mmCIF file of C-alpha atoms and ligand atoms in Angstrom:
data_model
loop_
_atom_site.group_PDB
_atom_site.id
_atom_site.type_symbol
_atom_site.label_atom_id
_atom_site.label_comp_id
_atom_site.label_asym_id
_atom_site.label_seq_id
_atom_site.Cartn_x
_atom_site.Cartn_y
_atom_site.Cartn_z
ATOM 1 C CA MET F 525 22.247 -13.806 -6.061
ATOM 2 C CA LEU F 526 19.744 -12.939 -3.034
ATOM 3 C CA ARG F 527 18.086 -16.139 -1.725
ATOM 4 C CA VAL F 528 13.884 -14.379 -0.863
ATOM 5 C CA ALA F 529 11.849 -16.027 0.932
ATOM 6 C CA VAL F 530 8.156 -14.994 0.823
ATOM 7 C CA LEU F 531 4.991 -15.539 3.196
ATOM 8 C CA GLY F 532 1.626 -15.113 2.864
ATOM 9 C CA ALA F 533 0.178 -16.388 -0.729
ATOM 10 C CA GLY F 534 -2.833 -14.697 -0.850
ATOM 11 C CA ARG F 535 -3.511 -11.543 -3.416
ATOM 12 C CA ILE F 536 -0.338 -9.867 -2.844
ATOM 13 C CA GLY F 537 1.459 -12.858 -1.641
ATOM 14 C CA LYS F 538 1.229 -14.335 -5.031
ATOM 15 C CA ILE F 539 2.243 -10.840 -7.126
ATOM 16 C CA HIS F 540 5.308 -10.793 -4.096
ATOM 17 C CA ALA F 541 6.318 -14.364 -5.352
ATOM 18 C CA ALA F 542 5.836 -14.186 -9.325
ATOM 19 C CA ASN F 543 8.210 -10.811 -9.540
ATOM 20 C CA VAL F 544 10.772 -12.675 -6.902
ATOM 21 C CA ALA F 545 11.039 -15.572 -9.765
ATOM 22 C CA ALA F 546 10.970 -13.510 -12.488
ATOM 23 C CA ASP F 547 14.268 -11.183 -11.088
ATOM 24 C CA ARG F 548 17.314 -12.424 -12.126
ATOM 25 C CA ARG F 549 18.629 -10.953 -8.882
ATOM 26 C CA LEU F 550 17.381 -12.997 -6.649
ATOM 27 C CA LYS F 551 16.178 -16.642 -5.991
ATOM 28 C CA LEU F 552 12.770 -17.375 -4.773
ATOM 29 C CA VAL F 553 13.744 -20.343 -2.476
ATOM 30 C CA VAL F 554 10.729 -20.927 -1.026
ATOM 31 C CA VAL F 555 6.718 -19.936 -0.165
ATOM 32 C CA ALA F 556 5.299 -19.611 3.202
ATOM 33 C CA ASP F 557 1.676 -19.969 4.463
ATOM 34 C CA PRO F 558 -0.508 -21.393 6.974
ATOM 35 C CA TYR F 559 -3.019 -23.031 3.675
ATOM 36 C CA LYS F 560 -1.448 -26.080 2.901
ATOM 37 C CA GLU F 561 -2.851 -26.774 -0.609
ATOM 38 C CA GLY F 562 -2.784 -23.173 -2.346
ATOM 39 C CA VAL F 563 1.209 -22.933 -0.775
ATOM 40 C CA GLU F 564 1.799 -25.810 -2.749
ATOM 41 C CA ALA F 565 -0.080 -24.999 -5.617
ATOM 42 C CA LEU F 566 1.920 -21.336 -5.854
ATOM 43 C CA ALA F 567 5.048 -23.382 -5.344
ATOM 44 C CA ALA F 568 4.877 -25.860 -8.147
ATOM 45 C CA GLN F 569 4.257 -22.682 -10.020
ATOM 46 C CA LEU F 570 6.714 -21.064 -9.252
ATOM 47 C CA GLY F 571 10.128 -23.501 -8.754
ATOM 48 C CA CYS F 572 10.362 -23.501 -4.837
ATOM 49 C CA ASP F 573 10.151 -25.372 -1.764
ATOM 50 C CA SER F 574 6.627 -24.243 0.196
ATOM 51 C CA SER F 575 6.203 -24.641 3.931
ATOM 52 C CA VAL F 576 2.725 -24.371 5.550
ATOM 53 C CA ASP F 577 5.604 -22.842 8.665
ATOM 54 C CA CYS F 578 6.142 -19.261 7.873
ATOM 55 C CA ALA F 579 8.537 -18.636 11.053
ATOM 56 C CA ALA F 580 10.279 -22.012 10.248
ATOM 57 C CA ALA F 581 10.889 -20.300 5.932
ATOM 58 C CA ILE F 582 11.822 -16.719 7.785
ATOM 59 C CA ASP F 583 15.018 -19.483 9.659
ATOM 60 C CA ARG F 584 16.193 -21.087 6.707
ATOM 61 C CA GLU F 585 19.472 -20.795 6.297
ATOM 62 C CA ASP F 586 19.874 -20.561 2.591
ATOM 63 C CA VAL F 587 16.919 -17.205 3.227
ATOM 64 C CA ASP F 588 18.747 -13.697 2.749
ATOM 65 C CA ALA F 589 15.983 -11.717 3.044
ATOM 66 C CA VAL F 590 12.397 -12.253 3.755
ATOM 67 C CA ILE F 591 9.226 -10.319 1.205
ATOM 68 C CA ILE F 592 5.952 -10.134 4.263
ATOM 69 C CA GLY F 593 2.253 -10.467 2.585
ATOM 70 C CA THR F 594 0.376 -12.122 5.431
ATOM 71 C CA PRO F 595 -2.596 -10.879 6.798
ATOM 72 C CA THR F 596 -1.923 -7.324 8.896
ATOM 73 C CA ASP F 597 -1.849 -8.948 12.653
ATOM 74 C CA THR F 598 1.511 -10.696 11.288
ATOM 75 C CA HIS F 599 3.631 -8.313 10.156
ATOM 76 C CA ILE F 600 5.271 -7.189 13.217
ATOM 77 C CA ASP F 601 5.856 -10.519 14.715
ATOM 78 C CA LEU F 602 7.611 -11.884 11.634
ATOM 79 C CA THR F 603 9.611 -8.603 10.565
ATOM 80 C CA LEU F 604 10.963 -9.180 13.413
ATOM 81 C CA ARG F 605 12.039 -12.246 13.661
ATOM 82 C CA ALA F 606 13.524 -11.510 10.656
ATOM 83 C CA VAL F 607 15.346 -8.099 11.310
ATOM 84 C CA ARG F 608 17.027 -10.303 14.826
ATOM 85 C CA LEU F 609 18.600 -12.904 12.456
ATOM 86 C CA GLY F 610 19.955 -10.023 10.342
ATOM 87 C CA LYS F 611 17.678 -10.654 7.404
ATOM 88 C CA PRO F 612 16.165 -7.233 5.196
ATOM 89 C CA VAL F 613 12.846 -7.218 5.203
ATOM 90 C CA LEU F 614 9.810 -5.659 3.031
ATOM 91 C CA CYS F 615 6.825 -5.935 4.337
ATOM 92 C CA GLU F 616 2.989 -5.150 3.486
ATOM 93 C CA LYS F 617 1.206 -1.969 4.860
ATOM 94 C CA PRO F 618 -0.047 -1.633 6.975
ATOM 95 C CA ILE F 619 2.441 -2.250 9.291
ATOM 96 C CA ASP F 620 0.084 -3.030 12.472
ATOM 97 C CA LEU F 621 -2.857 -2.007 13.839
ATOM 98 C CA ASP F 622 -2.217 -1.382 17.229
ATOM 99 C CA ILE F 623 0.584 2.211 17.511
ATOM 100 C CA GLU F 624 1.563 1.573 20.133
ATOM 101 C CA ARG F 625 2.845 -1.951 19.347
ATOM 102 C CA ALA F 626 3.630 -1.067 15.577
ATOM 103 C CA LEU F 627 6.221 2.273 17.748
ATOM 104 C CA ALA F 628 8.111 -0.753 19.963
ATOM 105 C CA ALA F 629 8.830 -2.628 17.122
ATOM 106 C CA VAL F 630 10.269 0.517 15.330
ATOM 107 C CA GLU F 631 12.344 0.562 18.160
ATOM 108 C CA GLU F 632 13.296 -2.733 18.448
ATOM 109 C CA ILE F 633 13.856 -2.897 14.701
ATOM 110 C CA GLU F 634 16.341 0.559 15.189
ATOM 111 C CA ARG F 635 18.470 -1.187 18.059
ATOM 112 C CA HIS F 636 18.726 -4.091 15.179
ATOM 113 C CA HIS F 637 20.087 -1.996 12.415
ATOM 114 C CA GLY F 638 17.132 -3.316 10.777
ATOM 115 C CA THR F 639 17.308 -3.329 7.314
ATOM 116 C CA VAL F 640 12.816 -2.631 6.401
ATOM 117 C CA MET F 641 10.784 -1.599 3.954
ATOM 118 C CA LEU F 642 6.947 -0.875 3.599
ATOM 119 C CA ALA F 643 5.821 -1.983 0.864
ATOM 120 C CA PHE F 644 3.318 1.125 0.399
ATOM 121 C CA ASN F 645 3.114 0.334 -3.141
ATOM 122 C CA ARG F 646 1.486 3.402 -4.805
ATOM 123 C CA ARG F 647 4.794 5.631 -4.592
ATOM 124 C CA PHE F 648 6.125 3.239 -6.987
ATOM 125 C CA ASP F 649 3.829 3.419 -9.694
ATOM 126 C CA PRO F 650 5.176 4.607 -12.857
ATOM 127 C CA ASP F 651 2.766 7.310 -12.533
ATOM 128 C CA ALA F 652 3.240 8.353 -9.445
ATOM 129 C CA MET F 653 7.303 8.532 -9.488
ATOM 130 C CA ARG F 654 6.593 10.799 -12.623
ATOM 131 C CA VAL F 655 4.209 13.308 -10.219
ATOM 132 C CA LYS F 656 6.744 13.267 -7.669
ATOM 133 C CA GLN F 657 9.179 14.068 -10.112
ATOM 134 C CA ALA F 658 7.621 16.618 -11.819
ATOM 135 C CA ILE F 659 6.790 18.698 -7.991
ATOM 136 C CA GLU F 660 10.124 18.483 -7.012
ATOM 137 C CA ASP F 661 11.583 19.882 -11.156
ATOM 138 C CA GLY F 662 9.453 23.159 -9.128
ATOM 139 C CA GLU F 663 5.917 22.505 -12.880
ATOM 140 C CA VAL F 664 4.214 23.644 -10.542
ATOM 141 C CA GLY F 665 5.806 25.801 -7.924
ATOM 142 C CA ASP F 666 4.398 25.531 -4.905
ATOM 143 C CA VAL F 667 1.986 23.157 -3.806
ATOM 144 C CA ARG F 668 -1.342 24.334 -2.897
ATOM 145 C CA GLN F 669 -3.705 21.260 -2.731
ATOM 146 C CA ILE F 670 -3.816 17.341 -4.131
ATOM 147 C CA VAL F 671 -6.842 15.571 -4.426
ATOM 148 C CA ILE F 672 -6.725 11.323 -4.455
ATOM 149 C CA THR F 673 -9.350 9.595 -5.420
ATOM 150 C CA SER F 674 -9.410 5.877 -4.387
ATOM 151 C CA ARG F 675 -12.112 3.455 -5.064
ATOM 152 C CA ASP F 676 -11.873 0.138 -4.882
ATOM 153 C CA PRO F 677 -14.708 -1.829 -7.385
ATOM 154 C CA GLY F 678 -15.329 -3.760 -4.826
ATOM 155 C CA LEU F 679 -16.329 -5.066 -1.499
ATOM 156 C CA ALA F 680 -13.008 -6.704 0.280
ATOM 157 C CA PRO F 681 -14.350 -10.663 1.226
ATOM 158 C CA THR F 682 -16.149 -10.327 5.421
ATOM 159 C CA GLU F 683 -13.415 -12.363 6.296
ATOM 160 C CA TYR F 684 -10.734 -9.864 5.044
ATOM 161 C CA LEU F 685 -12.570 -6.810 5.995
ATOM 162 C CA ARG F 686 -12.615 -8.269 9.822
ATOM 163 C CA HIS F 687 -9.369 -8.261 10.222
ATOM 164 C CA SER F 688 -8.692 -5.423 7.743
ATOM 165 C CA GLY F 689 -8.477 -2.709 10.443
ATOM 166 C CA GLY F 690 -10.919 -0.873 9.041
ATOM 167 C CA ILE F 691 -10.874 1.449 5.570
ATOM 168 C CA PHE F 692 -9.177 4.057 6.937
ATOM 169 C CA ARG F 693 -5.280 2.120 7.746
ATOM 170 C CA ASP F 694 -6.671 -0.630 5.550
ATOM 171 C CA MET F 695 -7.114 1.288 2.290
ATOM 172 C CA THR F 696 -7.028 4.707 2.681
ATOM 173 C CA ILE F 697 -3.601 4.069 4.659
ATOM 174 C CA HIS F 698 -2.064 4.256 0.699
ATOM 175 C CA ASP F 699 -3.877 7.464 0.378
ATOM 176 C CA PHE F 700 -2.528 8.738 3.574
ATOM 177 C CA ASP F 701 1.426 7.693 3.114
ATOM 178 C CA THR F 702 1.098 9.117 -0.902
ATOM 179 C CA ALA F 703 -0.483 12.899 0.211
ATOM 180 C CA ARG F 704 2.900 13.179 3.124
ATOM 181 C CA TRP F 705 4.921 12.107 0.258
ATOM 182 C CA LEU F 706 3.851 14.189 -2.272
ATOM 183 C CA LEU F 707 3.153 17.704 0.171
ATOM 184 C CA GLY F 708 6.947 16.737 1.312
ATOM 185 C CA GLU F 709 5.306 17.856 5.272
ATOM 186 C CA GLU F 710 3.161 16.234 7.801
ATOM 187 C CA PRO F 711 0.088 16.618 8.162
ATOM 188 C CA VAL F 712 -1.107 18.703 11.411
ATOM 189 C CA GLU F 713 -4.142 18.160 11.378
ATOM 190 C CA VAL F 714 -7.402 16.592 9.862
ATOM 191 C CA MET F 715 -11.617 16.373 8.899
ATOM 192 C CA ALA F 716 -13.520 13.091 7.689
ATOM 193 C CA MET F 717 -16.751 12.056 6.894
ATOM 194 C CA GLY F 718 -17.045 7.690 7.528
ATOM 195 C CA ASN F 719 -20.960 6.208 5.665
ATOM 196 C CA ARG F 720 -22.170 3.490 4.829
ATOM 197 C CA LEU F 721 -23.044 3.767 1.801
ATOM 198 C CA VAL F 722 -22.362 0.778 0.095
ATOM 199 C CA ASP F 723 -23.193 -2.291 2.189
ATOM 200 C CA PRO F 724 -24.886 -1.052 6.117
ATOM 201 C CA ALA F 725 -24.212 -4.558 7.599
ATOM 202 C CA LEU F 726 -19.920 -3.297 8.177
ATOM 203 C CA GLU F 727 -21.489 -0.950 11.061
ATOM 204 C CA ALA F 728 -21.088 -4.336 13.391
ATOM 205 C CA LEU F 729 -17.528 -4.113 12.494
ATOM 206 C CA GLY F 730 -17.211 -0.465 13.534
ATOM 207 C CA ASP F 731 -16.054 0.195 9.535
ATOM 208 C CA TYR F 732 -17.340 2.595 6.222
ATOM 209 C CA ASP F 733 -17.060 1.919 2.916
ATOM 210 C CA SER F 734 -17.741 5.291 2.349
ATOM 211 C CA VAL F 735 -14.929 8.260 3.306
ATOM 212 C CA MET F 736 -13.895 12.107 2.490
ATOM 213 C CA VAL F 737 -10.785 13.158 4.723
ATOM 214 C CA LEU F 738 -9.332 16.145 4.684
ATOM 215 C CA LEU F 739 -5.730 17.020 5.619
ATOM 216 C CA ARG F 740 -3.982 19.989 6.504
ATOM 217 C CA THR F 741 -0.233 20.583 6.859
ATOM 218 C CA ALA F 742 1.669 23.481 9.098
ATOM 219 C CA SER F 743 2.257 25.403 6.569
ATOM 220 C CA GLY F 744 -1.402 25.244 5.275
ATOM 221 C CA LYS F 745 -1.144 22.994 2.477
ATOM 222 C CA GLN F 746 -4.111 20.647 1.332
ATOM 223 C CA CYS F 747 -5.295 17.428 0.472
ATOM 224 C CA HIS F 748 -8.863 15.772 0.153
ATOM 225 C CA ILE F 749 -8.740 12.456 -0.407
ATOM 226 C CA ASN F 750 -11.919 10.678 -1.470
ATOM 227 C CA GLY F 751 -12.374 7.181 -1.135
ATOM 228 C CA SER F 752 -14.824 4.232 -1.293
ATOM 229 C CA ARG F 753 -14.650 0.237 -1.376
ATOM 230 C CA GLN F 754 -17.730 0.275 -4.814
ATOM 231 C CA ALA F 755 -16.935 1.553 -7.523
ATOM 232 C CA VAL F 756 -18.840 0.068 -10.732
ATOM 233 C CA TYR F 757 -16.548 0.447 -13.772
ATOM 234 C CA GLY F 758 -13.399 -0.045 -12.280
ATOM 235 C CA PHE F 759 -10.567 0.610 -10.211
ATOM 236 C CA ASP F 760 -10.600 4.490 -9.678
ATOM 237 C CA GLN F 761 -6.993 6.333 -9.165
ATOM 238 C CA ARG F 762 -6.349 9.839 -9.873
ATOM 239 C CA LEU F 763 -4.064 12.422 -8.750
ATOM 240 C CA GLU F 764 -4.376 15.667 -9.341
ATOM 241 C CA VAL F 765 -1.718 18.152 -7.645
ATOM 242 C CA PHE F 766 -2.799 22.215 -7.756
ATOM 243 C CA GLY F 767 0.285 24.143 -7.098
ATOM 244 C CA SER F 768 1.902 28.393 -7.221
ATOM 245 C CA LYS F 769 2.924 27.804 -11.580
ATOM 246 C CA GLY F 770 0.234 24.920 -12.963
ATOM 247 C CA MET F 771 -1.432 21.252 -12.343
ATOM 248 C CA LEU F 772 -0.647 18.124 -12.589
ATOM 249 C CA LEU F 773 -3.344 14.841 -13.291
ATOM 250 C CA ASN F 774 -2.797 11.893 -13.269
ATOM 251 C CA ASP F 775 -5.442 9.459 -15.043
ATOM 252 C CA ASN F 776 -7.102 5.941 -14.605
ATOM 253 C CA HIS F 777 -5.379 3.583 -16.863
ATOM 254 C CA ARG F 778 -7.038 1.167 -19.535
ATOM 255 C CA PRO F 779 -5.707 -2.124 -20.799
ATOM 256 C CA THR F 780 -5.573 -0.541 -24.613
ATOM 257 C CA THR F 781 -5.317 2.740 -26.088
ATOM 258 C CA LEU F 782 -8.801 1.346 -28.596
ATOM 259 C CA ARG F 783 -12.029 3.866 -29.320
ATOM 260 C CA ARG F 784 -14.850 3.179 -30.667
ATOM 261 C CA TRP F 785 -17.678 5.328 -32.265
ATOM 262 C CA THR F 786 -20.741 3.454 -33.218
ATOM 263 C CA SER F 787 -25.049 4.110 -33.313
ATOM 264 C CA GLY F 788 -24.879 3.583 -29.636
ATOM 265 C CA ALA F 789 -22.128 5.620 -27.854
ATOM 266 C CA THR F 790 -19.716 8.612 -28.668
ATOM 267 C CA ASP F 791 -15.350 7.336 -28.186
ATOM 268 C CA ALA F 792 -16.639 5.039 -25.776
ATOM 269 C CA ARG F 793 -13.482 3.566 -24.397
ATOM 270 C CA GLU F 794 -12.959 -0.224 -22.997
ATOM 271 C CA PRO F 795 -12.948 0.290 -19.005
ATOM 272 C CA LEU F 796 -10.652 1.183 -16.616
ATOM 273 C CA LEU F 797 -8.034 -2.278 -15.704
ATOM 274 C CA ASN F 798 -10.491 -3.870 -12.941
ATOM 275 C CA PHE F 799 -7.724 -3.470 -9.254
ATOM 276 C CA PHE F 800 -4.576 -3.558 -7.607
ATOM 277 C CA LEU F 801 -3.313 -6.473 -9.614
ATOM 278 C CA GLU F 802 -3.825 -5.095 -12.778
ATOM 279 C CA ARG F 803 -3.614 -1.279 -12.506
ATOM 280 C CA HIS F 804 -0.805 -1.163 -9.894
ATOM 281 C CA ALA F 805 1.298 -4.352 -11.467
ATOM 282 C CA ASP F 806 4.538 -2.280 -12.760
ATOM 283 C CA SER F 807 4.266 0.089 -8.860
ATOM 284 C CA TYR F 808 4.788 -3.678 -7.226
ATOM 285 C CA LYS F 809 8.107 -4.576 -9.786
ATOM 286 C CA VAL F 810 9.496 -1.588 -9.374
ATOM 287 C CA GLU F 811 8.653 -1.551 -5.539
ATOM 288 C CA LEU F 812 10.850 -4.900 -5.467
ATOM 289 C CA ASP F 813 13.650 -3.080 -7.648
ATOM 290 C CA ARG F 814 14.223 -0.402 -4.726
ATOM 291 C CA PHE F 815 13.891 -3.030 -1.861
ATOM 292 C CA VAL F 816 16.643 -5.271 -3.860
ATOM 293 C CA THR F 817 18.664 -1.425 -4.858
ATOM 294 C CA ALA F 818 18.432 -0.238 -1.685
ATOM 295 C CA LEU F 819 20.045 -3.755 -0.232
ATOM 296 C CA GLU F 820 23.434 -3.706 -3.005
ATOM 297 C CA GLY F 821 24.427 -0.634 -2.229
ATOM 298 C CA LYS F 822 22.922 -0.474 1.343
ATOM 299 C CA THR F 823 21.227 3.046 0.269
ATOM 300 C CA PRO F 824 17.963 3.709 2.990
ATOM 301 C CA MET F 825 15.169 2.213 1.889
ATOM 302 C CA PRO F 826 12.943 4.963 0.314
ATOM 303 C CA ALA F 827 9.486 3.557 2.557
ATOM 304 C CA THR F 828 10.437 2.866 6.240
ATOM 305 C CA PRO F 829 8.663 1.077 8.974
ATOM 306 C CA ARG F 830 8.593 4.773 10.718
ATOM 307 C CA ASP F 831 6.454 5.568 7.445
ATOM 308 C CA GLY F 832 4.845 3.635 8.204
ATOM 309 C CA ILE F 833 3.846 4.893 11.736
ATOM 310 C CA ARG F 834 3.166 8.191 10.531
ATOM 311 C CA ALA F 835 0.676 7.204 7.334
ATOM 312 C CA LEU F 836 -1.148 4.712 10.782
ATOM 313 C CA ARG F 837 -1.291 7.581 13.192
ATOM 314 C CA ILE F 838 -2.990 9.791 10.612
ATOM 315 C CA ALA F 839 -5.480 6.768 9.715
ATOM 316 C CA ASN F 840 -6.259 6.473 13.477
ATOM 317 C CA CYS F 841 -6.689 10.185 13.731
ATOM 318 C CA ALA F 842 -9.433 10.156 10.918
ATOM 319 C CA PHE F 843 -11.577 7.482 12.014
ATOM 320 C CA GLU F 844 -11.724 9.862 15.193
ATOM 321 C CA ALA F 845 -12.424 13.067 13.359
ATOM 322 C CA ALA F 846 -15.374 9.888 11.283
ATOM 323 C CA GLU F 847 -15.958 9.039 14.908
ATOM 324 C CA THR F 848 -16.477 12.426 16.471
ATOM 325 C CA GLY F 849 -17.276 15.056 13.980
ATOM 326 C CA ARG F 850 -14.574 16.708 15.562
ATOM 327 C CA CYS F 851 -11.051 18.403 13.991
ATOM 328 C CA VAL F 852 -8.470 15.726 15.324
ATOM 329 C CA LYS F 853 -5.232 17.473 15.916
ATOM 330 C CA ILE F 854 -2.441 14.667 13.993
HETATM 331 N N1 NAD I 876 0.236 -3.461 -0.948
HETATM 332 C C1 NAD I 876 -0.950 -3.897 -1.938
HETATM 333 O O1 NAD I 876 -1.306 -2.582 -2.702
HETATM 334 C C2 NAD I 876 -2.351 -5.107 -0.880
HETATM 335 C C3 NAD I 876 -3.006 -5.077 -2.001
HETATM 336 C C4 NAD I 876 -3.146 -6.912 -1.026
HETATM 337 C C5 NAD I 876 -3.400 -6.535 0.111
HETATM 338 N N2 NAD I 876 -1.685 -5.727 0.807
HETATM 339 C C6 NAD I 876 -1.873 -6.295 2.711
HETATM 340 O O2 NAD I 876 -0.893 -7.867 2.412
HETATM 341 C C7 NAD I 876 -1.492 -8.763 3.722
HETATM 342 C C8 NAD I 876 -2.603 -9.454 2.786
HETATM 343 O O3 NAD I 876 -3.241 -9.429 1.831
HETATM 344 P P1 NAD I 876 -3.865 -10.031 1.220
HETATM 345 O O4 NAD I 876 -5.334 -9.551 0.518
HETATM 346 O O5 NAD I 876 -2.871 -10.642 0.392
HETATM 347 O O6 NAD I 876 -5.044 -11.471 2.296
HETATM 348 P P2 NAD I 876 -5.853 -12.713 1.266
HETATM 349 O O7 NAD I 876 -6.652 -12.530 2.324
HETATM 350 O O8 NAD I 876 -5.277 -12.382 -0.045
HETATM 351 O O9 NAD I 876 -4.520 -14.079 2.102
HETATM 352 C C9 NAD I 876 -3.359 -13.899 3.003
HETATM 353 C C10 NAD I 876 -2.600 -14.915 3.189
HETATM 354 O O10 NAD I 876 -1.838 -15.338 4.077
HETATM 355 C C11 NAD I 876 -2.561 -16.609 5.111
HETATM 356 N N3 NAD I 876 -2.716 -16.316 6.573
HETATM 357 C C12 NAD I 876 -3.510 -16.157 7.128
HETATM 358 N N4 NAD I 876 -3.124 -16.524 8.474
HETATM 359 C C13 NAD I 876 -1.925 -16.092 8.814
HETATM 360 C C14 NAD I 876 -0.919 -16.465 9.574
HETATM 361 N N5 NAD I 876 -1.552 -16.469 11.237
HETATM 362 N N6 NAD I 876 -0.189 -16.184 9.287
HETATM 363 C C15 NAD I 876 0.731 -16.738 8.227
HETATM 364 N N7 NAD I 876 -0.357 -16.743 6.935
HETATM 365 C C16 NAD I 876 -1.371 -16.093 7.067
HETATM 366 C C17 NAD I 876 -3.464 -16.997 4.210
HETATM 367 O O11 NAD I 876 -3.332 -18.236 3.793
HETATM 368 C C18 NAD I 876 -3.412 -16.153 3.172
HETATM 369 O O12 NAD I 876 -3.006 -17.434 1.563
HETATM 370 C C19 NAD I 876 -2.690 -7.225 4.595
HETATM 371 O O13 NAD I 876 -1.725 -6.699 5.129
HETATM 372 C C20 NAD I 876 -3.252 -6.310 3.229
HETATM 373 O O14 NAD I 876 -3.444 -5.297 4.292
HETATM 374 C C21 NAD I 876 -1.560 -4.482 0.308
#
């Protein structure tokens, strides 16, 4: 049984901790977070130890593997601490906000032959996995264009946004990874627009809430990403893959398939699942399963720190493109 520490007891930490506790191959040993009340409540709920010291949780002799769901600016230090002790890590995205720091960390991870998976969970969404499989099976022939719609239901708290690194590195980074993964080629140039249509106060953070991005690969494949921090109708996550032999379309999820016809509405369906916690619940389980399966089989991790660097580089270039209005080489 693999004994696991989960670091972070916030939104994503709670998901990872619950998934570890529910997995028969794993034992949730400890959850750690400096917010004492929150971490104690989570530990009591899941029947494990709690700690306010993430470093001490990593160091515990009865911890074999570490899952990191703490704020972004802590990812590298915590990952390296675990790697130096020879412990495998599943680390949340983004790897860091500073590309040079992230590169140095990846080099150190590789020097230690560290086993680290980056938590790009959208790759493990069952719908997205089916899209990827269909592409690999040649169902749409040569992929020519991809359209990704990625809209959150509402702005995250200001304190979260302040440390998030901005929409491209915090939110659109998922879509940059998805684009690379589905295109099967690295984007080499990016054009982007960013605006504050939801909350003009984001200007003080140097951030945007509404973005449109165009990516192009060396062979000319194109990807369009449209992202917003606010969609009043719920979490809007769609994928369209257009190729020489057809198109794949991956639509949104609803709680049930119920449809209603009344005097006031025709073919009305239930609202979309509201947020990532619900819409991507399965993806976090599959992600954890792939992490453990790779550890058991000693196979490569399905998303690596190098993937984290590539997505971060695209995010930085997209920000530059939005700021300058220029097409930026990646
Ligand atoms: N893959 C996904 O779908 C997904 C979704 C949400 C967040 N994330 C990522 O997960 C990370 C956490 O995001 P969140 O939404 O859970 O944030 P959150 O604010 O809900 O939770 C963060 C937790 O970290 C704790 N914390 C604060 N400072 C800390 C420190 N110095 N060391 C350790 N812990 C500290 C806080 O007490 C809090 O409980 C971010 O990097 C974010 O990008 C990923």
